[in-house]
Coordinates of C-alpha atoms and ligand atoms in Angstrom, one line a residue:
Chain A
X486 CA 5.2 -97.0 67.1
X487 CA 3.2 -93.9 66.3
X488 CA 5.2 -91.7 68.7
X489 CA 8.5 -92.4 67.0
X490 CA 7.3 -91.1 63.7
X491 CA 6.5 -87.8 65.2
X492 CA 9.9 -87.6 66.9
X493 CA 11.4 -88.4 63.6
X494 CA 9.9 -85.3 62.1
X495 CA 11.2 -83.1 64.9
X496 CA 14.7 -84.4 64.3
X497 CA 14.3 -83.8 60.6
X498 CA 13.7 -80.1 61.3
X499 CA 16.8 -79.7 63.4
X500 CA 19.1 -82.0 61.4
X501 CA 20.3 -79.2 59.1
X502 CA 22.6 -80.0 56.2
X503 CA 24.2 -83.3 56.3
X504 CA 28.0 -83.3 56.1
X505 CA 29.1 -86.3 54.0
X506 CA 32.6 -87.7 54.5
X507 CA 35.0 -86.6 51.8
X508 CA 36.0 -90.2 50.9
X509 CA 33.3 -92.4 49.4
X510 CA 31.8 -95.1 51.5
X511 CA 32.9 -97.5 48.8
X512 CA 36.5 -96.5 49.1
X513 CA 36.4 -96.9 52.8
X514 CA 34.8 -100.3 52.5
X515 CA 37.5 -101.5 50.0
X516 CA 40.2 -100.3 52.5
X517 CA 38.4 -102.2 55.2
X518 CA 38.1 -105.4 53.1
X519 CA 41.8 -105.3 52.1
X520 CA 43.0 -104.5 55.6
X521 CA 41.2 -107.5 57.0
X522 CA 42.2 -110.0 54.2
X523 CA 43.8 -113.2 55.2
X524 CA 44.9 -114.8 51.9
X525 CA 45.6 -118.5 51.7
X526 CA 48.9 -119.6 50.2
X527 CA 47.3 -120.2 46.9
X528 CA 46.6 -116.5 46.4
X529 CA 48.8 -113.5 45.7
X530 CA 47.8 -109.9 45.0
X531 CA 49.6 -107.3 43.1
X532 CA 49.0 -103.6 43.1
X533 CA 50.2 -101.9 39.9
X534 CA 49.8 -98.6 41.7
X535 CA 49.8 -99.1 45.5
X536 CA 48.1 -95.7 46.0
X537 CA 45.1 -96.9 44.1
X538 CA 43.2 -99.5 46.1
X539 CA 40.4 -99.7 43.6
X540 CA 42.3 -101.5 40.9
X541 CA 44.5 -104.6 41.5
X542 CA 45.3 -108.1 40.4
X543 CA 44.9 -111.4 42.0
X544 CA 46.9 -114.6 41.1
X545 CA 45.4 -117.9 42.1
X546 CA 47.6 -121.0 41.9
X547 CA 45.3 -123.9 42.8
X548 CA 47.0 -126.8 44.6
X549 CA 44.4 -129.3 43.6
X550 CA 41.7 -130.0 41.0
X551 CA 41.8 -129.8 37.2
X552 CA 43.8 -126.5 37.2
X553 CA 46.5 -127.4 39.6
X554 CA 49.9 -126.4 38.3
X555 CA 48.7 -123.2 36.7
X556 CA 48.7 -119.6 37.9
X557 CA 45.6 -117.6 37.0
X558 CA 45.5 -113.9 36.9
X559 CA 42.4 -111.8 37.5
X560 CA 41.9 -108.1 37.5
X561 CA 39.7 -106.3 40.0
X562 CA 38.1 -103.0 39.4
X563 CA 36.0 -101.6 42.2
X564 CA 33.7 -98.7 41.5
X565 CA 32.6 -95.9 43.9
X566 CA 29.3 -97.6 44.5
X567 CA 30.8 -100.6 46.1
X568 CA 29.6 -102.6 48.0
X569 CA 26.2 -101.9 46.4
X570 CA 27.8 -102.8 43.1
X571 CA 29.9 -105.9 42.8
X572 CA 33.6 -105.4 41.9
X573 CA 34.2 -106.1 38.2
X574 CA 36.5 -109.0 37.8
X575 CA 38.1 -110.3 34.6
X576 CA 40.5 -113.2 33.9
X577 CA 43.6 -111.7 32.3
X578 CA 44.6 -114.9 30.4
X579 CA 42.9 -116.8 27.7
X580 CA 42.0 -120.1 29.4
X581 CA 39.9 -123.2 28.7
X582 CA 37.3 -123.2 31.4
X583 CA 33.5 -123.7 31.2
X584 CA 32.7 -120.5 33.2
X585 CA 35.4 -118.2 31.8
X586 CA 35.1 -116.7 28.3
X587 CA 38.1 -116.2 26.0
X588 CA 37.9 -112.5 26.5
X589 CA 38.1 -112.9 30.3
X590 CA 34.5 -112.7 31.3
X591 CA 33.7 -114.8 34.3
X592 CA 30.5 -116.5 35.1
X593 CA 30.3 -116.5 38.9
X594 CA 27.0 -116.0 40.6
X595 CA 28.2 -113.7 43.4
X596 CA 29.7 -111.3 40.8
X597 CA 26.3 -110.9 39.3
X598 CA 22.9 -112.0 40.4
X599 CA 23.8 -113.2 43.9
X600 CA 26.0 -110.2 44.8
X601 CA 25.0 -108.7 48.2
X602 CA 26.6 -105.8 49.9
X603 CA 27.4 -108.0 52.9
X604 CA 29.8 -109.9 50.7
X605 CA 33.5 -108.8 50.6
X606 CA 36.4 -108.9 48.3
X607 CA 37.4 -112.0 50.2
X608 CA 34.1 -113.7 49.2
X609 CA 34.9 -113.0 45.6
X610 CA 38.4 -114.3 45.8
X611 CA 37.2 -117.5 47.5
X612 CA 34.5 -117.8 44.8
X613 CA 37.1 -117.5 42.0
X614 CA 39.2 -120.2 43.6
X615 CA 36.2 -122.4 43.9
X616 CA 35.4 -121.9 40.2
X617 CA 38.9 -123.2 39.4
X618 CA 38.4 -126.2 41.7
X619 CA 34.9 -127.0 40.6
X620 CA 34.1 -125.8 37.1
X621 CA 30.3 -125.6 36.7
X622 CA 29.1 -127.3 33.5
X623 CA 25.5 -126.3 34.1
X624 CA 26.0 -122.5 33.7
X625 CA 28.7 -122.2 31.0
X626 CA 30.3 -119.3 29.2
X627 CA 32.5 -121.6 27.1
X628 CA 29.9 -124.1 25.9
X629 CA 32.4 -126.5 24.3
X630 CA 34.4 -126.7 27.5
X631 CA 31.2 -127.3 29.4
X632 CA 30.1 -130.0 27.0
X633 CA 33.5 -131.7 27.4
X634 CA 33.2 -131.6 31.2
X635 CA 29.7 -133.0 31.2
X636 CA 30.2 -135.7 28.6
X637 CA 33.7 -136.9 29.3
X638 CA 35.4 -135.8 32.5
X639 CA 38.6 -137.6 31.5
X640 CA 38.8 -135.9 28.1
X641 CA 38.1 -132.5 29.8
X642 CA 40.9 -133.1 32.2
X643 CA 43.3 -133.8 29.3
X644 CA 42.1 -130.7 27.5
X645 CA 42.8 -128.6 30.6
X646 CA 46.2 -130.2 30.9
X647 CA 47.0 -129.3 27.3
X648 CA 45.5 -125.8 27.3
X649 CA 47.2 -124.5 30.4
X650 CA 50.5 -125.4 28.7
X651 CA 49.7 -123.2 25.8
X652 CA 48.1 -126.0 23.6
X653 CA 45.0 -125.8 21.4
X654 CA 41.6 -127.3 22.2
X655 CA 38.8 -127.6 19.7
X656 CA 41.0 -125.5 17.4
X657 CA 41.4 -122.6 19.8
X658 CA 44.9 -121.7 21.2
X659 CA 45.1 -120.9 24.9
X660 CA 47.7 -119.1 27.0
X661 CA 50.5 -120.9 28.7
X662 CA 49.7 -120.3 32.4
X663 CA 52.0 -122.9 34.0
X664 CA 53.4 -121.6 37.4
X665 CA 57.0 -120.5 37.2
Chain B
X771 CA -7.1 -128.7 84.5
X772 CA -7.9 -125.9 82.1
X773 CA -8.5 -126.8 78.6
X774 CA -6.1 -124.4 76.7
X775 CA -8.3 -124.6 73.6
X776 CA -11.2 -122.8 75.3
X777 CA -9.2 -119.9 76.5
X778 CA -10.2 -116.8 74.6
X779 CA -7.7 -114.2 73.5
X780 CA -9.1 -111.9 76.2
X781 CA -8.5 -114.3 78.9
X782 CA -5.1 -115.3 77.6
X783 CA -3.8 -111.8 77.4
X784 CA -5.8 -110.4 80.3
X785 CA -2.6 -109.1 82.0
X786 CA -1.4 -107.3 78.9
X787 CA -4.8 -106.0 78.0
X788 CA -5.0 -104.3 81.4
X789 CA -2.3 -102.0 80.0
X790 CA -3.8 -101.7 76.6
X791 CA -7.5 -101.2 77.3
X792 CA -7.3 -98.4 79.7
X793 CA -6.2 -94.8 79.6
X794 CA -3.6 -93.6 82.0
X795 CA -3.4 -90.3 84.0
X796 CA 0.4 -90.6 83.8
X797 CA 0.4 -90.9 80.1
X798 CA -2.8 -89.2 78.9
X799 CA -1.7 -89.2 75.2
X800 CA -2.4 -92.9 75.0
X801 CA -5.7 -93.9 73.4
X802 CA -6.6 -97.6 73.7
X803 CA -7.4 -99.1 70.2
X804 CA -8.1 -102.6 69.0
X805 CA -5.4 -102.0 66.3
X806 CA -2.7 -101.8 68.9
X807 CA -3.6 -105.3 70.2
X808 CA -3.6 -106.5 66.7
X809 CA -0.3 -104.8 66.0
X810 CA 1.7 -106.6 68.7
X811 CA 0.3 -109.9 67.4
X812 CA 1.4 -109.3 63.9
X813 CA 4.5 -107.0 64.0
X814 CA 7.8 -108.7 63.4
X815 CA 10.3 -108.4 66.1
X816 CA 13.9 -109.6 66.0
X817 CA 15.8 -110.9 68.9
X818 CA 19.6 -111.0 68.5
X819 CA 21.2 -113.7 70.7
X820 CA 19.6 -116.8 72.1
X821 CA 21.9 -117.1 75.1
X822 CA 21.4 -116.1 78.8
X823 CA 19.6 -112.8 77.9
X824 CA 18.0 -114.2 74.7
X825 CA 16.2 -117.0 76.5
X826 CA 14.7 -114.5 79.0
X827 CA 13.8 -112.1 76.2
X828 CA 12.1 -114.7 74.0
X829 CA 10.1 -116.0 77.0
X830 CA 9.1 -112.5 78.0
X831 CA 8.1 -111.4 74.5
X832 CA 6.0 -114.5 73.9
X833 CA 4.2 -114.1 77.2
X834 CA 3.6 -110.4 76.5
X835 CA 1.6 -111.2 73.4
X836 CA 4.1 -110.6 70.6
X837 CA 3.1 -113.0 67.9
X838 CA 5.8 -112.9 65.2
X839 CA 9.2 -113.2 66.8
X840 CA 12.5 -114.0 65.0
X841 CA 15.7 -115.0 66.7
X842 CA 19.2 -115.0 65.3
X843 CA 22.2 -116.7 66.9
X844 CA 25.3 -118.5 65.5
X845 CA 26.1 -120.5 68.7
X846 CA 25.3 -124.1 69.6
X847 CA 24.3 -125.2 73.1
X848 CA 27.1 -126.0 75.6
X849 CA 26.5 -128.0 78.8
X850 CA 27.6 -125.0 80.8
X851 CA 24.6 -123.0 79.5
X852 CA 22.0 -125.2 81.0
X853 CA 21.9 -123.6 84.5
X854 CA 20.4 -120.3 83.2
X855 CA 19.5 -120.8 79.6
X856 CA 16.2 -122.4 80.5
X857 CA 14.9 -123.1 77.0
X858 CA 17.6 -125.8 76.6
X859 CA 17.8 -129.3 78.1
X860 CA 20.6 -131.7 78.4
X861 CA 19.6 -133.5 75.3
X862 CA 19.9 -130.3 73.3
X863 CA 23.7 -129.9 73.9
X864 CA 25.4 -129.4 70.6
X865 CA 22.2 -128.2 68.8
X866 CA 21.9 -124.6 67.5
X867 CA 20.6 -122.2 70.2
X868 CA 18.3 -120.3 67.8
X869 CA 16.6 -123.4 66.5
X870 CA 16.1 -125.0 69.9
X871 CA 14.9 -121.9 71.6
X872 CA 12.4 -121.2 68.9
X873 CA 11.1 -124.8 69.0
X874 CA 10.7 -124.6 72.8
X875 CA 8.7 -121.3 72.8
X876 CA 6.6 -122.4 69.8
X877 CA 5.6 -125.5 71.6
X878 CA 5.1 -123.9 75.0
X879 CA 3.2 -120.7 74.1
X880 CA 0.2 -121.0 72.0
X881 CA -0.4 -118.5 69.2
X882 CA 3.2 -117.4 68.9
X883 CA 5.6 -118.1 66.0
X884 CA 9.3 -117.9 66.7
X885 CA 11.4 -118.2 63.5
X886 CA 15.0 -119.2 64.1
X887 CA 18.0 -118.0 62.1
X888 CA 21.1 -120.1 62.8
X889 CA 23.8 -117.8 61.4
X890 CA 25.9 -114.7 62.1
X891 CA 24.2 -111.3 62.1
X892 CA 26.7 -110.3 59.5
X893 CA 25.3 -113.0 57.2
X894 CA 22.1 -111.1 56.8
X895 CA 21.8 -108.0 54.7
X896 CA 19.9 -104.8 55.1
X897 CA 16.8 -106.2 53.4
X898 CA 16.5 -108.7 56.2
X899 CA 16.8 -106.1 59.0
X900 CA 14.4 -103.8 57.1
X901 CA 11.6 -106.3 57.7
X902 CA 11.4 -105.8 61.4
X903 CA 9.5 -103.2 63.4
X904 CA 11.9 -103.5 66.4
X905 CA 15.1 -105.2 67.3
X906 CA 16.2 -106.4 70.7
X907 CA 19.8 -107.3 71.4
X908 CA 20.9 -109.7 74.1
X909 CA 24.5 -110.1 73.1
X910 CA 27.8 -110.5 74.9
X911 CA 29.9 -109.4 72.0
X912 CA 30.9 -105.8 71.7
X913 CA 31.9 -106.3 68.1
X914 CA 28.5 -107.7 67.1
X915 CA 26.7 -104.9 68.9
X916 CA 28.8 -102.3 67.1
X917 CA 28.0 -104.0 63.8
X918 CA 24.2 -104.1 64.3
X919 CA 24.2 -100.5 65.6
X920 CA 26.2 -99.2 62.7
X921 CA 24.0 -101.2 60.3
X922 CA 20.8 -99.8 61.7
X923 CA 22.1 -96.3 61.8
X924 CA 23.3 -96.7 58.2
X925 CA 20.0 -98.1 57.1
X926 CA 18.0 -95.1 58.2
X927 CA 16.7 -92.9 55.4
X928 CA 15.3 -89.7 56.9
X929 CA 12.7 -89.5 54.1
X930 CA 11.3 -92.9 54.8
X931 CA 10.0 -93.4 58.4
X932 CA 9.9 -97.2 58.0
X933 CA 13.6 -97.4 57.9
X934 CA 13.9 -96.2 61.5
X935 CA 14.4 -99.4 63.5
X936 CA 14.3 -98.9 67.3
X937 CA 17.1 -101.0 68.9
X938 CA 16.7 -102.1 72.5
X939 CA 20.1 -103.3 73.8
X940 CA 20.5 -105.3 76.9
X941 CA 23.8 -106.3 78.4
X942 CA 25.0 -108.0 81.5
X943 CA 28.4 -108.6 83.1
X944 CA 28.3 -110.4 86.4
X945 CA 26.1 -108.5 88.8
X946 CA 25.9 -105.5 86.5
X947 CA 23.8 -104.8 83.5
X948 CA 22.1 -102.2 81.4
X949 CA 19.1 -101.8 79.1
X950 CA 18.9 -99.0 76.6
X951 CA 16.7 -97.7 73.9
X952 CA 18.5 -96.5 70.7
X953 CA 16.5 -94.7 68.1
X954 CA 19.1 -94.7 65.3
X955 CA 20.0 -91.2 64.2
X956 CA 17.8 -89.7 67.0
X957 CA 19.1 -90.8 70.3
X958 CA 22.7 -91.6 71.3
X959 CA 23.7 -94.9 69.6
X960 CA 25.8 -97.8 70.9
X961 CA 28.9 -96.3 69.3
X962 CA 28.3 -93.0 71.2
X963 CA 28.9 -94.8 74.5
X964 CA 32.0 -96.7 73.5
X965 CA 34.1 -94.6 75.8
X966 CA 32.1 -95.9 78.8
X967 CA 33.7 -99.3 78.2
X968 CA 37.0 -100.0 79.9
X969 CA 39.7 -101.6 77.9
X970 CA 39.8 -105.4 78.6
X971 CA 42.7 -106.0 80.9
X972 CA 45.5 -108.0 79.4
X973 CA 48.6 -109.0 81.3
X974 CA 52.1 -107.6 80.9
X975 CA 53.9 -109.5 78.3
X976 CA 57.3 -109.6 80.1
X977 CA 55.7 -111.1 83.2
X978 CA 53.9 -113.6 81.1
X979 CA 57.1 -114.6 79.3
X980 CA 59.5 -114.6 82.2
X981 CA 58.0 -114.5 85.7
X982 CA 54.4 -115.8 85.8
X983 CA 52.7 -115.7 89.2
X984 CA 49.1 -116.2 88.4
X985 CA 47.2 -119.0 86.6
X986 CA 46.1 -116.3 84.2
X987 CA 49.7 -115.6 83.3
X988 CA 50.2 -119.2 82.3
X989 CA 47.1 -119.2 80.1
X990 CA 48.1 -115.9 78.5
X991 CA 51.5 -117.3 77.8
X992 CA 50.0 -120.4 76.1
X993 CA 47.6 -118.3 74.0
X994 CA 49.8 -115.3 73.2
X995 CA 53.3 -116.7 72.9
X996 CA 53.2 -120.5 72.6
X997 CA 50.3 -120.7 70.2
X998 CA 52.1 -119.0 67.3
X999 CA 55.3 -121.0 68.0
X1000 CA 53.4 -124.3 67.7
X1001 CA 50.7 -123.4 65.3
X1002 CA 52.4 -120.8 63.1
X1003 CA 49.8 -118.5 61.4
X1004 CA 46.8 -120.7 62.2
X1005 CA 44.3 -118.5 64.0
X1006 CA 43.1 -119.7 67.4
X1007 CA 39.4 -120.6 67.4
X1008 CA 38.2 -119.9 71.0
X1009 CA 35.0 -121.8 70.2
X1010 CA 36.8 -124.9 69.3
X1011 CA 37.2 -127.3 72.3
X1012 CA 40.3 -128.8 70.8
X1013 CA 42.1 -125.4 70.8
X1014 CA 40.9 -124.7 74.3
X1015 CA 42.1 -128.1 75.4
X1016 CA 45.5 -127.5 73.9
X1017 CA 45.8 -124.1 75.6
X1018 CA 44.7 -125.7 78.9
X1019 CA 47.3 -128.4 78.7
X1020 CA 50.0 -126.1 77.7
X1021 CA 49.1 -123.6 80.4
X1022 CA 48.9 -126.4 83.0
X1023 CA 52.4 -127.7 82.1
X1024 CA 53.8 -124.2 82.5
X1025 CA 51.9 -123.7 85.8
X1026 CA 53.5 -126.9 87.2
X1027 CA 56.9 -125.7 86.2
X1028 CA 56.4 -122.5 88.2
X1029 CA 54.4 -124.1 91.1
X1030 CA 51.3 -122.1 90.3
X1031 CA 47.9 -123.5 91.3
X1032 CA 44.5 -122.9 89.7
X1033 CA 44.8 -123.5 86.0
X1034 CA 41.5 -125.1 84.9
X1035 CA 39.8 -125.7 81.7
X1036 CA 37.0 -123.3 82.5
X1037 CA 39.5 -120.6 83.6
X1038 CA 41.4 -121.1 80.3
X1039 CA 38.2 -120.6 78.4
X1040 CA 37.3 -117.6 80.6
X1041 CA 40.7 -115.9 80.0
X1042 CA 40.9 -116.4 76.3
X1043 CA 37.3 -115.6 75.7
X1044 CA 37.3 -112.8 78.3
X1045 CA 34.4 -114.3 80.2
X1046 CA 32.9 -112.9 83.4
X1047 CA 30.7 -115.3 85.2
X1048 CA 27.0 -115.0 84.1
X1049 CA 24.4 -114.4 86.8
X1050 CA 20.9 -115.6 86.0
X1051 CA 19.2 -112.9 88.1
X1052 CA 21.0 -110.1 86.2
X1053 CA 19.9 -111.5 82.9
X1054 CA 16.3 -111.8 84.2
X1055 CA 16.2 -108.2 85.4
X1056 CA 17.8 -106.7 82.2
X1057 CA 15.7 -108.8 79.9
X1058 CA 12.5 -107.7 81.8
X1059 CA 13.5 -104.1 81.2
X1060 CA 14.2 -104.7 77.5
X1061 CA 10.9 -106.4 76.9
X1062 CA 9.0 -103.8 78.9
X1063 CA 10.5 -101.2 76.5
X1064 CA 9.6 -103.3 73.5
X1065 CA 5.9 -103.4 74.6
X1066 CA 5.9 -99.7 75.4
X1067 CA 7.4 -98.7 72.0
X1068 CA 5.2 -101.1 70.0
X1069 CA 2.0 -100.1 71.7
X1070 CA 2.8 -96.5 72.9
X1071 CA 0.9 -97.5 76.1
X1072 CA 3.6 -95.7 78.2
X1073 CA 6.5 -93.4 77.6
X1074 CA 9.6 -95.4 76.7
X1075 CA 12.9 -95.3 78.5
X1076 CA 15.0 -92.3 77.5
X1077 CA 17.4 -93.8 77.1
X1078 CA 19.8 -95.7 79.4
X1079 CA 19.0 -97.8 82.5
X1080 CA 22.0 -99.2 84.4
X1081 CA 21.6 -101.8 87.1
X1082 CA 24.0 -103.0 89.7
X1083 CA 23.4 -106.0 92.0
X1084 CA 26.8 -105.9 93.6
X1085 CA 26.0 -104.5 97.0
X1086 CA 22.2 -104.1 96.8
X1087 CA 19.6 -103.7 94.1
X1088 CA 20.5 -100.4 92.4
X1089 CA 19.3 -98.8 89.2
X1090 CA 20.0 -95.5 87.7
X1091 CA 18.3 -94.1 84.6
X1092 CA 19.6 -91.2 82.6
X1093 CA 19.6 -89.8 79.1
X1094 CA 22.9 -90.7 77.5
X1095 CA 23.9 -87.9 75.2
X1096 CA 24.7 -88.3 71.5
X1097 CA 28.4 -87.9 70.9
X1098 CA 28.9 -85.0 68.4
X1099 CA 31.8 -86.9 66.9
X1100 CA 30.4 -90.4 67.0
X1101 CA 31.9 -92.0 63.9
X1102 CA 28.7 -94.0 63.3
X1103 CA 25.7 -91.7 64.0
X1104 CA 27.2 -88.3 63.6
X1105 CA 28.2 -86.8 60.3
X1106 CA 31.2 -84.9 61.5
X1107 CA 34.3 -87.0 62.2
X1108 CA 36.5 -87.5 65.3
X1109 CA 39.1 -84.9 66.0
X1110 CA 42.5 -85.8 67.2
X1111 CA 45.6 -83.9 68.1
X1112 CA 49.0 -85.5 67.5
X1113 CA 52.6 -84.4 67.2
X1114 CA 53.6 -84.1 63.5
X1115 CA 57.1 -85.3 64.2
X1116 CA 55.9 -88.6 65.7
X1117 CA 55.8 -91.5 63.3
X1118 CA 52.8 -93.3 61.8
X1119 CA 53.7 -96.3 64.0
X1120 CA 53.5 -94.2 67.1
X1121 CA 50.2 -92.8 66.0
X1122 CA 48.9 -96.3 65.5
X1123 CA 50.1 -97.5 69.0
X1124 CA 48.3 -94.4 70.5
X1125 CA 45.0 -95.4 68.8
X1126 CA 45.4 -99.0 70.0
X1127 CA 45.6 -97.8 73.6
X1128 CA 43.1 -95.0 73.5
X1129 CA 40.1 -96.3 75.6
X1130 CA 37.3 -94.9 73.3
X1131 CA 38.9 -96.2 70.1
X1132 CA 40.8 -99.5 71.0
X1133 CA 42.0 -100.6 67.6
X1134 CA 43.6 -104.0 66.9
X1135 CA 45.0 -104.0 63.4
X1136 CA 44.2 -100.6 61.9
X1137 CA 44.6 -99.5 58.3
X1138 CA 45.1 -95.9 57.3
X1139 CA 44.3 -93.8 54.3
X1140 CA 44.0 -90.1 53.4
X1141 CA 41.7 -89.1 50.6
X1142 CA 41.4 -92.6 49.4
X1143 CA 45.2 -93.1 49.2
X1144 CA 46.5 -95.7 51.6
X1145 CA 49.2 -94.8 54.2
X1146 CA 49.4 -98.2 55.7
X1147 CA 47.3 -101.4 55.5
X1148 CA 47.8 -104.6 57.5
X1149 CA 46.9 -106.8 54.5
X1150 CA 47.3 -108.1 51.9
X1151 CA 51.0 -109.0 52.2
X1152 CA 52.1 -107.3 49.0
X1153 CA 50.4 -104.0 49.8
X1154 CA 51.6 -104.1 53.4
X1155 CA 55.2 -104.5 52.3
X1156 CA 54.9 -101.7 49.8
X1157 CA 53.5 -99.4 52.4
X1158 CA 55.6 -100.5 55.4
X1159 CA 58.2 -97.7 54.9
X1160 CA 55.5 -95.2 55.8
X1161 CA 55.3 -96.6 59.4
X1162 CA 58.6 -94.9 60.3
X1163 CA 57.9 -91.6 58.6
X1164 CA 56.7 -88.7 60.7
X1165 CA 53.1 -87.8 60.2
X1166 CA 53.9 -84.4 58.8
X1167 CA 55.5 -86.1 55.8
X1168 CA 52.5 -88.2 55.2
X1169 CA 49.6 -85.7 55.3
X1170 CA 48.9 -82.1 56.3
X1171 CA 47.5 -80.9 59.6
X1172 CA 43.7 -80.9 59.4
X1173 CA 43.5 -83.7 56.9
X1174 CA 40.8 -86.4 57.3
X1175 CA 42.4 -89.8 58.0
X1176 CA 40.2 -92.8 57.2
X1177 CA 40.9 -95.6 59.7
X1178 CA 39.6 -99.1 59.3
X1179 CA 39.9 -101.9 61.8
X1180 CA 38.1 -105.2 62.5
X1181 CA 36.9 -103.7 65.8
X1182 CA 35.3 -100.8 64.0
X1183 CA 31.9 -101.4 62.5
X1184 CA 32.8 -99.4 59.5
X1185 CA 35.5 -96.7 59.7
X1186 CA 36.7 -93.9 61.7
X1187 CA 37.1 -90.5 60.0
X1188 CA 39.7 -88.7 62.1
X1189 CA 40.5 -85.1 61.4
X1190 CA 44.1 -85.0 62.7
X1191 CA 45.6 -81.7 63.8
X1192 CA 49.4 -82.0 63.8
X1193 CA 51.0 -80.2 66.6
Ligands
ZN602 ZN1 26.5 -92.6 67.9

């Protein structure tokens, strides 16, 4: 391999100044991710400003699981360092869910510790849908909801049923997110 | 019978050490060193693809003394592979190629460790590829090659020599093949030579729909027209035998109707997957060349190929070696972008059709943006609808002459930055 290193130095000398593309690699990657999306029927996207690809919303209407019947809105904000940084995703409604906090914070591994640049916006969307299908009681943000899920699945189901219709659970009022 | 346990390293690798223990008048720079022998035993080398070429490459590397080989392949073994993919047996049909090939070589060649990765190359991130000294590709997919090429070019950090990963790319198509050495960012890359590839030949849609004459027309009709009628938006999976069976039966029924002979299951598979019959000898010759280059690069015992060897066995045995030049406007390894001229009064849709046809670009479902603002994207639906009116607008209304248009497409490893001069 020795020879290659010396070649490398020659090329360094002749490389000159590197002309970077005007658009950030992150922006191009978002364009690519979006252009190749193939959304299932349970998902819908909205672009408040279609000329801005870095900020948009996603609606998920699960057709099975605890949260079937509701429509859940998430905001996506992608920064210029994407895909090195994960997109930042928030839930726009106040919902009763073990892994979603009242202020919209979401506990999803691929949005944080398990994010890798090979993942795409599609991976995140699939991850969010999965979170609605299979809430994870072992890694909670809403501890009460997680306890309910772990201790009494039936009661948890009833709590979800009530909360997504705008009811209160454990003294906390949630948003009505029933699909129109 | 020889007791394999008693063979010393020196006896085992006598053939290889003939190259590594001696100086050469042709290549006087080479100095034999014990470290070099140690290096090939311990350096990590990645083989991409465990098919026709991959089996040959794995066998060659193991028998050349490489000790730490990894292989990545997402496919499982099909009965039709067995005639040339000699690391597989009938009982292996259905098993992952990477796992089976690795197990075979590990068992057969003492002292070598082959580690399998049964997944797509895209499932692995840069940290994974960073671990290897050298990468050899034996792939039949252009898209996969473009991906690994762009990834390795993108990974190179000029200030860190370890990030330079030599890529040896082998390819075969029937009686033709090539082996090439790509030093990302230094020599011409895979993307630089995209214009050497001819556009895969489709069949005229009107003929397919109305007046089929060939068995291929019936198969194209089934896959292009009937598929969406019967299956809606469901994507065809050309690796799924059920989908191929459906296409075969549908094409066969149409062939009967038009009195056309020759629709078979394997032809159906060939047409929809764009398969050209694989020739074992071509694989052997190209793989030999690839592994020869791997040994030369890893040990520096001889000057490596610079940088493209093409082989043709069509009429005789013919090889031609030349230095493929870097493309100044290669969208992957060059920093300047592609330049295009197009009439400003033509619409975005006409521009898109032009890019789909252009042999060195060949887009499928491109998306367009200028300065981060989208002009047109194929998905998601809501955005596509919002941007659709732009398709019928003339380019001069959408951007100015000399603007850089960012084009993305599933066939592009990343993007194409096109400086478009409106005429
Ligand atoms: Zn290039």
